[in-house]
Amino acid sequence: MDTPSHLVIIGSGPAAWTAAIYASRALLSPTILAGEQSGGQLMFTTDVENYPGFELGIKGPDLMAVMRKQAERFGTKVIEKDAVKIERERELFKIFYGQAQENFAKSIIIATGAVANTLKLPGEDRLMGRGVGTCAVCDAPFYKEKDTVFVIGGGDSAMEEAIALAKFAHHVVILVRSDTIRASGIMKERIKRIQNIEIWYKSQTKEFKGNQKLESVVIDRDGKVDKFPADGVFYAIGHTPATEFLKNSGIDIDDKGYIKTYIDYGYGSLPQRAHDSRLTTHGSQQSAFFPTMTNIPGIFAAGDCVDPRYRQAVVAAGGGCMAALDAEKWIQEQVSRLAG
Ligand code: NDP
């Protein structure tokens, strides 16, 4: 067996790189399994104007590149392969990646993110980031004084995105596929009070049109198909956390695929754990409480794969920092326990 890493980090978005920066500066010599398409969701965005420290904004891919360089500067080893499975092997974890390769680690941080669901409509690939988007809360200020922006979806996220956009655009239309919206009562009430938001029921988006940027959207409105001028269209039809590879790992995951840790995002999905005492026990010794730990001691998680609520790069980065500090402390505890 190769010498085990202290820490393997899985993912390559803001949570993963921040965890790697902290862990490498703590001399944990982390290995990061960055995936074959390194960089996460920010690779598909253009300008990021809400990440602190960049007065004039920064391109999503540039932000990821600079975070990676910062992590590598302190000794993070980067492997551009996808993790495919995690298994326990005595005191260690075995992480399988790529084609039958494996890495042993004392501890793992999972920061694989989540992908915004989209409908894969005609024109979508070409116009993504050019009028078609998946995070209106991030991009709303770009729609200042624009005429019409559409939001697809009828859940709380769609309401939140519409509210964010309505502060900037003249007219916001929420496209709901059925004749009801599933958003919570409080969000529905809020929407009703905002004059420039309209809801179109029984409305299904069919196509995005435009060359260099979005110009119009084709919508089937209760059986009648029309083309409507549009400055922007945002998807808000849910997210899918990239946690499929963890099935059979024993890690607690909720019914939507989010990894459960002890951080409460307020949606009633705190872990129901076999050992749920808020303190993990190792023999007779009780260790500290680790908010970012999963139900498996030594495995931590951070970023959008645990967070159904905020889904912001800066929150993910903060989560990555927390997970790295927790992992460092947990590894120290294990070393002292074995020595003592
Ligand atoms: P939800 O799963 O709650 O809603 C998804 C919406 O997308 C539904 O209206 C659904 O329609 C629609 N949809 C799904 N597939 C399609 C499709 N193919 N075409 C058109 N529409 C489609 O996801 P959210 O992201 O809104 O919310 C996720 C969780 O986060 C929820 O628990 C929510 O309450 C919570 N949340 C809370 C917030 C808050 O309290 N401030 C803010 C944001 C999220 P249909 O209803 O017909 O299935």
Short mmCIF file of C-alpha atoms and ligand atoms in Angstrom, two decimals:
data_model
loop_
_atom_site.label_atom_id
_atom_site.label_comp_id
_atom_site.label_asym_id
_atom_site.label_seq_id
_atom_site.Cartn_x
_atom_site.Cartn_y
_atom_site.Cartn_z
CA MET A 1 0.00 0.00 0.00
CA ASP A 2 1.25 3.51 -0.82
CA THR A 3 1.77 5.81 2.16
CA PRO A 4 -1.70 7.12 2.99
CA SER A 5 -2.43 10.82 2.57
CA HIS A 6 -3.44 12.63 5.71
CA LEU A 7 -6.31 14.11 3.77
CA VAL A 8 -7.96 13.61 0.40
CA ILE A 9 -10.26 16.38 -0.81
CA ILE A 10 -12.78 15.48 -3.49
CA GLY A 11 -13.99 18.34 -5.70
CA SER A 12 -12.57 21.44 -7.34
CA GLY A 13 -14.91 24.37 -6.66
CA PRO A 14 -14.43 27.12 -4.06
CA ALA A 15 -15.09 24.77 -1.12
CA ALA A 16 -12.51 22.22 -2.31
CA TRP A 17 -9.76 24.73 -3.14
CA THR A 18 -10.27 26.64 0.11
CA ALA A 19 -10.10 23.37 2.07
CA ALA A 20 -6.89 22.56 0.17
CA ILE A 21 -5.35 25.97 0.95
CA TYR A 22 -6.07 25.59 4.68
CA ALA A 23 -5.03 21.94 4.83
CA SER A 24 -1.78 22.46 2.94
CA ARG A 25 -0.87 25.44 5.11
CA ALA A 26 -1.54 23.17 8.12
CA LEU A 27 1.06 20.76 6.62
CA LEU A 28 -1.47 18.00 5.97
CA SER A 29 -0.11 17.55 2.41
CA PRO A 30 -3.58 17.13 0.95
CA THR A 31 -4.30 15.40 -2.31
CA ILE A 32 -7.19 16.89 -4.24
CA LEU A 33 -9.18 14.74 -6.64
CA ALA A 34 -10.25 17.62 -8.85
CA GLY A 35 -12.26 15.64 -11.38
CA GLU A 36 -11.83 15.47 -15.11
CA GLN A 37 -13.69 18.75 -15.54
CA SER A 38 -11.97 20.68 -12.81
CA GLY A 39 -13.47 23.92 -11.44
CA GLY A 40 -17.15 23.22 -10.76
CA GLN A 41 -20.06 25.52 -11.57
CA LEU A 42 -17.96 28.69 -11.75
CA MET A 43 -16.39 27.37 -14.94
CA PHE A 44 -19.75 28.06 -16.61
CA THR A 45 -20.19 31.62 -15.35
CA THR A 46 -18.78 34.77 -16.79
CA ASP A 47 -18.36 37.73 -14.41
CA VAL A 48 -18.42 37.11 -10.68
CA GLU A 49 -18.99 40.43 -8.94
CA ASN A 50 -20.00 39.25 -5.47
CA TYR A 51 -16.87 37.38 -4.44
CA PRO A 52 -15.13 39.67 -1.95
CA GLY A 53 -11.67 40.91 -2.82
CA PHE A 54 -12.22 41.59 -6.51
CA GLU A 55 -13.34 45.19 -6.74
CA LEU A 56 -13.91 45.01 -10.48
CA GLY A 57 -15.18 41.43 -10.52
CA ILE A 58 -13.44 38.35 -11.88
CA LYS A 59 -14.34 35.69 -14.44
CA GLY A 60 -15.51 32.44 -12.83
CA PRO A 61 -12.79 30.29 -14.48
CA ASP A 62 -10.10 32.85 -13.48
CA LEU A 63 -11.26 32.70 -9.86
CA MET A 64 -10.95 28.92 -9.90
CA ALA A 65 -7.52 29.07 -11.55
CA VAL A 66 -6.15 31.48 -8.95
CA MET A 67 -7.56 29.41 -6.07
CA ARG A 68 -5.90 26.32 -7.54
CA LYS A 69 -2.54 28.09 -7.86
CA GLN A 70 -2.82 29.25 -4.25
CA ALA A 71 -3.49 25.66 -3.08
CA GLU A 72 -0.62 24.27 -5.19
CA ARG A 73 1.76 26.91 -3.86
CA PHE A 74 1.44 25.35 -0.40
CA GLY A 75 1.95 21.80 -1.64
CA THR A 76 -1.49 20.49 -2.56
CA LYS A 77 -1.17 17.57 -4.96
CA VAL A 78 -3.79 17.77 -7.72
CA ILE A 79 -5.10 14.68 -9.53
CA GLU A 80 -7.54 15.49 -12.33
CA LYS A 81 -9.65 12.38 -11.99
CA ASP A 82 -13.16 11.71 -10.75
CA ALA A 83 -13.61 9.86 -7.46
CA VAL A 84 -15.83 6.84 -8.08
CA LYS A 85 -16.14 5.12 -4.70
CA ILE A 86 -15.11 5.34 -1.05
CA GLU A 87 -14.55 2.33 1.19
CA ARG A 88 -13.40 1.93 4.75
CA GLU A 89 -10.28 -0.17 5.27
CA ARG A 90 -9.48 -0.59 8.96
CA GLU A 91 -8.37 2.84 10.27
CA LEU A 92 -8.16 4.30 6.77
CA PHE A 93 -10.38 5.26 3.85
CA LYS A 94 -9.76 3.94 0.38
CA ILE A 95 -10.78 6.32 -2.40
CA PHE A 96 -11.13 4.81 -5.87
CA TYR A 97 -10.66 7.14 -8.81
CA GLY A 98 -10.18 7.09 -12.56
CA GLN A 99 -9.62 3.62 -14.03
CA ALA A 100 -9.06 1.36 -11.03
CA GLN A 101 -6.66 3.73 -9.26
CA GLU A 102 -6.83 4.22 -5.51
CA ASN A 103 -5.58 6.44 -2.74
CA PHE A 104 -5.60 5.79 1.00
CA ALA A 105 -6.36 8.59 3.44
CA LYS A 106 -6.85 9.16 7.14
CA SER A 107 -9.57 11.67 6.46
CA ILE A 108 -11.67 12.91 3.53
CA ILE A 109 -13.40 16.18 2.70
CA ILE A 110 -16.16 15.86 0.11
CA ALA A 111 -16.79 19.11 -1.77
CA THR A 112 -18.21 17.90 -5.06
CA GLY A 113 -20.81 20.65 -5.44
CA ALA A 114 -24.21 20.53 -7.10
CA VAL A 115 -25.34 21.07 -10.63
CA ALA A 116 -28.28 23.33 -11.42
CA ASN A 117 -30.96 21.37 -13.26
CA THR A 118 -31.75 22.63 -16.74
CA LEU A 119 -34.02 21.45 -19.54
CA LYS A 120 -31.32 21.08 -22.24
CA LEU A 121 -33.43 23.11 -24.65
CA PRO A 122 -32.41 24.16 -28.15
CA GLY A 123 -30.15 27.21 -27.90
CA GLU A 124 -29.26 26.53 -24.26
CA ASP A 125 -25.60 25.53 -24.67
CA ARG A 126 -24.89 28.45 -26.99
CA LEU A 127 -26.60 31.07 -24.81
CA MET A 128 -25.67 29.83 -21.33
CA GLY A 129 -23.99 32.80 -19.63
CA ARG A 130 -25.22 35.05 -22.45
CA GLY A 131 -28.73 35.66 -21.15
CA VAL A 132 -29.55 32.13 -20.03
CA GLY A 133 -28.45 31.46 -16.46
CA THR A 134 -28.93 29.40 -13.35
CA CYS A 135 -28.34 31.89 -10.53
CA ALA A 136 -30.36 35.10 -10.70
CA VAL A 137 -29.34 35.99 -7.17
CA CYS A 138 -25.76 36.14 -8.50
CA ASP A 139 -26.53 37.94 -11.77
CA ALA A 140 -29.54 40.20 -11.02
CA PRO A 141 -27.60 43.53 -11.08
CA PHE A 142 -26.62 42.82 -14.71
CA TYR A 143 -30.34 43.22 -15.58
CA LYS A 144 -30.66 46.78 -14.35
CA GLU A 145 -33.17 48.69 -16.50
CA LYS A 146 -33.68 45.65 -18.78
CA ASP A 147 -37.20 45.05 -20.02
CA THR A 148 -38.16 41.42 -19.48
CA VAL A 149 -36.54 38.55 -17.63
CA PHE A 150 -38.11 35.10 -17.23
CA VAL A 151 -37.66 32.63 -14.38
CA ILE A 152 -38.49 28.97 -14.98
CA GLY A 153 -39.86 27.07 -11.95
CA GLY A 154 -42.48 27.31 -9.25
CA GLY A 155 -40.59 26.52 -6.04
CA ASP A 156 -39.08 28.79 -3.39
CA SER A 157 -35.93 29.24 -5.46
CA ALA A 158 -37.95 30.56 -8.42
CA MET A 159 -39.71 33.06 -6.12
CA GLU A 160 -36.40 34.14 -4.61
CA GLU A 161 -34.81 34.56 -8.05
CA ALA A 162 -37.80 36.59 -9.27
CA ILE A 163 -37.65 38.87 -6.21
CA ALA A 164 -33.92 39.45 -6.79
CA LEU A 165 -34.49 40.28 -10.47
CA ALA A 166 -37.51 42.53 -9.84
CA LYS A 167 -35.25 45.02 -8.06
CA PHE A 168 -33.45 45.63 -11.37
CA ALA A 169 -35.48 44.60 -14.40
CA HIS A 170 -38.74 46.32 -15.41
CA HIS A 171 -40.74 43.13 -15.81
CA VAL A 172 -40.17 39.64 -14.39
CA VAL A 173 -42.27 36.67 -15.52
CA ILE A 174 -42.29 33.37 -13.61
CA LEU A 175 -43.02 30.42 -15.88
CA VAL A 176 -44.81 27.63 -14.00
CA ARG A 177 -45.44 24.40 -15.87
CA SER A 178 -48.61 23.40 -13.99
CA ASP A 179 -51.54 25.42 -12.67
CA THR A 180 -50.15 25.73 -9.14
CA ILE A 181 -46.93 26.86 -7.54
CA ARG A 182 -45.30 24.77 -4.89
CA ALA A 183 -43.47 27.64 -3.17
CA SER A 184 -44.17 28.25 0.53
CA GLY A 185 -47.07 30.53 1.57
CA ILE A 186 -44.77 33.29 2.75
CA MET A 187 -42.96 33.42 -0.60
CA LYS A 188 -46.25 33.46 -2.51
CA GLU A 189 -47.43 36.39 -0.37
CA ARG A 190 -44.19 38.27 -1.01
CA ILE A 191 -44.50 37.77 -4.75
CA LYS A 192 -48.09 39.05 -4.78
CA ARG A 193 -46.95 42.35 -3.30
CA ILE A 194 -44.34 43.01 -6.01
CA GLN A 195 -45.92 44.94 -8.88
CA ASN A 196 -43.47 44.03 -11.62
CA ILE A 197 -43.64 40.25 -11.13
CA GLU A 198 -46.18 38.25 -13.08
CA ILE A 199 -46.83 34.49 -12.99
CA TRP A 200 -47.73 32.58 -16.13
CA TYR A 201 -49.22 29.19 -15.32
CA LYS A 202 -49.30 26.17 -17.65
CA SER A 203 -46.27 27.62 -19.38
CA GLN A 204 -43.47 25.47 -20.72
CA THR A 205 -40.28 26.87 -22.19
CA LYS A 206 -39.37 25.34 -25.54
CA GLU A 207 -36.39 27.16 -27.03
CA PHE A 208 -33.92 30.01 -26.54
CA LYS A 209 -33.22 32.21 -29.55
CA GLY A 210 -30.37 34.66 -30.23
CA ASN A 211 -26.91 34.66 -31.73
CA GLN A 212 -24.35 36.37 -29.52
CA LYS A 213 -26.86 36.81 -26.69
CA LEU A 214 -30.39 35.82 -25.80
CA GLU A 215 -33.05 37.70 -27.77
CA SER A 216 -36.24 35.73 -27.27
CA VAL A 217 -37.80 32.65 -25.72
CA VAL A 218 -40.30 30.28 -27.26
CA ILE A 219 -43.00 29.40 -24.73
CA ASP A 220 -45.94 27.05 -24.91
CA ARG A 221 -48.58 28.94 -22.93
CA ASP A 222 -51.52 26.66 -22.27
CA GLY A 223 -51.21 25.04 -25.69
CA LYS A 224 -50.40 28.20 -27.64
CA VAL A 225 -46.78 28.49 -28.74
CA ASP A 226 -45.31 32.00 -29.13
CA LYS A 227 -41.95 33.75 -29.23
CA PHE A 228 -41.42 36.41 -26.53
CA PRO A 229 -38.61 39.00 -26.46
CA ALA A 230 -36.35 38.36 -23.47
CA ASP A 231 -33.27 39.92 -21.92
CA GLY A 232 -32.70 36.98 -19.63
CA VAL A 233 -34.03 33.58 -18.59
CA PHE A 234 -33.09 31.86 -15.37
CA TYR A 235 -33.61 28.25 -14.46
CA ALA A 236 -34.86 27.56 -10.93
CA ILE A 237 -35.96 23.96 -11.24
CA GLY A 238 -33.80 22.50 -8.52
CA HIS A 239 -30.23 21.33 -8.16
CA THR A 240 -28.65 17.90 -8.19
CA PRO A 241 -25.77 17.43 -5.76
CA ALA A 242 -22.86 15.47 -7.23
CA THR A 243 -23.07 12.71 -4.65
CA GLU A 244 -24.09 9.75 -6.79
CA PHE A 245 -20.67 8.14 -6.32
CA LEU A 246 -21.29 7.94 -2.56
CA LYS A 247 -24.14 5.48 -2.73
CA ASN A 248 -23.17 2.36 -0.75
CA SER A 249 -20.53 4.40 1.11
CA GLY A 250 -22.63 4.52 4.29
CA ILE A 251 -22.62 8.35 4.30
CA ASP A 252 -25.98 9.86 5.29
CA ILE A 253 -27.52 11.60 2.27
CA ASP A 254 -30.99 13.13 2.17
CA ASP A 255 -33.69 12.28 -0.36
CA LYS A 256 -32.50 15.09 -2.70
CA GLY A 257 -28.89 13.91 -2.64
CA TYR A 258 -27.44 16.45 -0.17
CA ILE A 259 -24.86 15.11 2.27
CA LYS A 260 -25.94 15.55 5.87
CA THR A 261 -23.56 17.21 8.29
CA TYR A 262 -24.31 18.88 11.61
CA ILE A 263 -24.84 22.27 9.98
CA ASP A 264 -28.53 23.13 9.93
CA TYR A 265 -29.72 24.78 6.72
CA GLY A 266 -33.19 25.12 8.15
CA TYR A 267 -35.01 22.66 5.92
CA GLY A 268 -35.54 20.01 8.56
CA SER A 269 -32.94 17.63 7.20
CA LEU A 270 -30.44 17.43 10.03
CA PRO A 271 -28.85 14.01 10.18
CA GLN A 272 -30.65 11.29 12.03
CA ARG A 273 -27.59 9.38 12.98
CA ALA A 274 -27.06 6.12 14.70
CA HIS A 275 -24.52 7.83 16.94
CA ASP A 276 -26.26 11.19 17.07
CA SER A 277 -24.99 12.70 20.28
CA ARG A 278 -23.32 15.76 18.74
CA LEU A 279 -20.14 14.22 20.09
CA THR A 280 -18.33 11.44 18.32
CA THR A 281 -16.93 8.80 20.62
CA HIS A 282 -13.78 6.84 20.04
CA GLY A 283 -13.39 4.14 22.65
CA SER A 284 -13.69 5.80 26.03
CA GLN A 285 -12.47 9.14 24.71
CA GLN A 286 -14.95 11.75 23.60
CA SER A 287 -13.78 14.00 20.83
CA ALA A 288 -14.80 17.55 20.11
CA PHE A 289 -17.90 18.41 18.12
CA PHE A 290 -17.18 18.78 14.40
CA PRO A 291 -20.00 20.65 12.62
CA THR A 292 -18.83 19.70 9.14
CA MET A 293 -18.46 15.98 9.87
CA THR A 294 -20.77 13.46 8.25
CA ASN A 295 -22.16 10.43 10.09
CA ILE A 296 -18.83 8.70 9.38
CA PRO A 297 -16.09 9.95 11.69
CA GLY A 298 -13.22 11.27 9.59
CA ILE A 299 -15.34 12.13 6.56
CA PHE A 300 -16.28 15.79 6.27
CA ALA A 301 -18.33 17.64 3.66
CA ALA A 302 -18.67 21.25 2.55
CA GLY A 303 -20.00 23.49 -0.20
CA ASP A 304 -23.01 23.06 -2.45
CA CYS A 305 -23.14 19.28 -1.94
CA VAL A 306 -24.30 19.97 1.65
CA ASP A 307 -26.04 23.31 1.13
CA PRO A 308 -29.52 23.43 -0.41
CA ARG A 309 -29.97 27.03 0.71
CA TYR A 310 -27.27 29.59 -0.07
CA ARG A 311 -25.35 28.06 -2.99
CA GLN A 312 -22.90 30.94 -3.16
CA ALA A 313 -19.19 30.69 -3.92
CA VAL A 314 -18.24 32.65 -0.82
CA VAL A 315 -20.39 30.44 1.42
CA ALA A 316 -18.85 27.34 -0.16
CA ALA A 317 -15.36 28.75 0.40
CA GLY A 318 -16.24 29.39 4.06
CA GLY A 319 -17.53 25.84 4.34
CA GLY A 320 -14.30 24.49 2.86
CA CYS A 321 -12.31 26.41 5.46
CA MET A 322 -14.48 25.00 8.26
CA ALA A 323 -14.13 21.44 6.96
CA ALA A 324 -10.35 21.76 6.72
CA LEU A 325 -10.08 23.09 10.28
CA ASP A 326 -12.35 20.28 11.51
CA ALA A 327 -10.38 17.64 9.60
CA GLU A 328 -7.07 18.98 10.94
CA LYS A 329 -8.33 18.81 14.52
CA TRP A 330 -9.84 15.38 13.99
CA ILE A 331 -6.58 14.00 12.52
CA GLN A 332 -4.63 15.45 15.47
CA GLU A 333 -7.02 13.70 17.85
CA GLN A 334 -6.51 10.38 16.09
CA VAL A 335 -2.73 10.75 16.22
CA SER A 336 -2.85 11.54 19.98
CA ARG A 337 -5.27 8.67 20.60
CA LEU A 338 -3.01 6.15 18.84
CA ALA A 339 0.09 7.55 20.60
CA GLY A 340 -1.61 7.50 24.00
P1 NDP B 1 -38.16 22.64 -5.71
O1 NDP B 1 -37.89 21.21 -5.96
O2 NDP B 1 -38.89 23.04 -4.49
O3 NDP B 1 -38.97 23.25 -6.93
C1 NDP B 1 -38.60 22.98 -8.25
C2 NDP B 1 -39.60 23.67 -9.16
O4 NDP B 1 -39.16 23.44 -10.48
C3 NDP B 1 -41.02 23.15 -9.04
O5 NDP B 1 -41.91 24.20 -9.13
C4 NDP B 1 -41.14 22.24 -10.26
O6 NDP B 1 -42.43 22.19 -10.81
C5 NDP B 1 -40.25 22.96 -11.25
N1 NDP B 1 -39.79 22.05 -12.26
C6 NDP B 1 -39.13 20.87 -12.09
N2 NDP B 1 -38.87 20.32 -13.27
C7 NDP B 1 -39.38 21.17 -14.20
C8 NDP B 1 -39.46 21.15 -15.62
N3 NDP B 1 -38.95 20.11 -16.30
N4 NDP B 1 -40.05 22.17 -16.24
C9 NDP B 1 -40.57 23.21 -15.57
N5 NDP B 1 -40.55 23.29 -14.22
C10 NDP B 1 -39.96 22.28 -13.56
O7 NDP B 1 -36.71 23.32 -5.83
P2 NDP B 1 -36.20 24.72 -5.25
O8 NDP B 1 -34.82 24.87 -5.77
O9 NDP B 1 -37.16 25.79 -5.51
O10 NDP B 1 -36.12 24.49 -3.68
C11 NDP B 1 -35.30 23.45 -3.13
C12 NDP B 1 -35.49 23.46 -1.60
O11 NDP B 1 -34.92 24.64 -1.07
C13 NDP B 1 -36.98 23.48 -1.21
O12 NDP B 1 -37.11 22.71 -0.05
C14 NDP B 1 -37.25 24.93 -0.93
O13 NDP B 1 -38.31 25.13 -0.03
C15 NDP B 1 -35.91 25.38 -0.35
N6 NDP B 1 -35.70 26.82 -0.56
C16 NDP B 1 -36.13 27.69 0.39
C17 NDP B 1 -35.96 29.03 0.26
C18 NDP B 1 -36.44 29.96 1.32
O14 NDP B 1 -37.13 29.50 2.22
N7 NDP B 1 -36.09 31.21 1.27
C19 NDP B 1 -35.30 29.61 -0.92
C20 NDP B 1 -34.90 28.61 -1.88
C21 NDP B 1 -35.12 27.28 -1.70
P3 NDP B 1 -43.60 21.29 -10.14
O15 NDP B 1 -44.02 22.02 -8.92
O16 NDP B 1 -44.61 21.24 -11.24
O17 NDP B 1 -42.98 19.95 -9.86
#
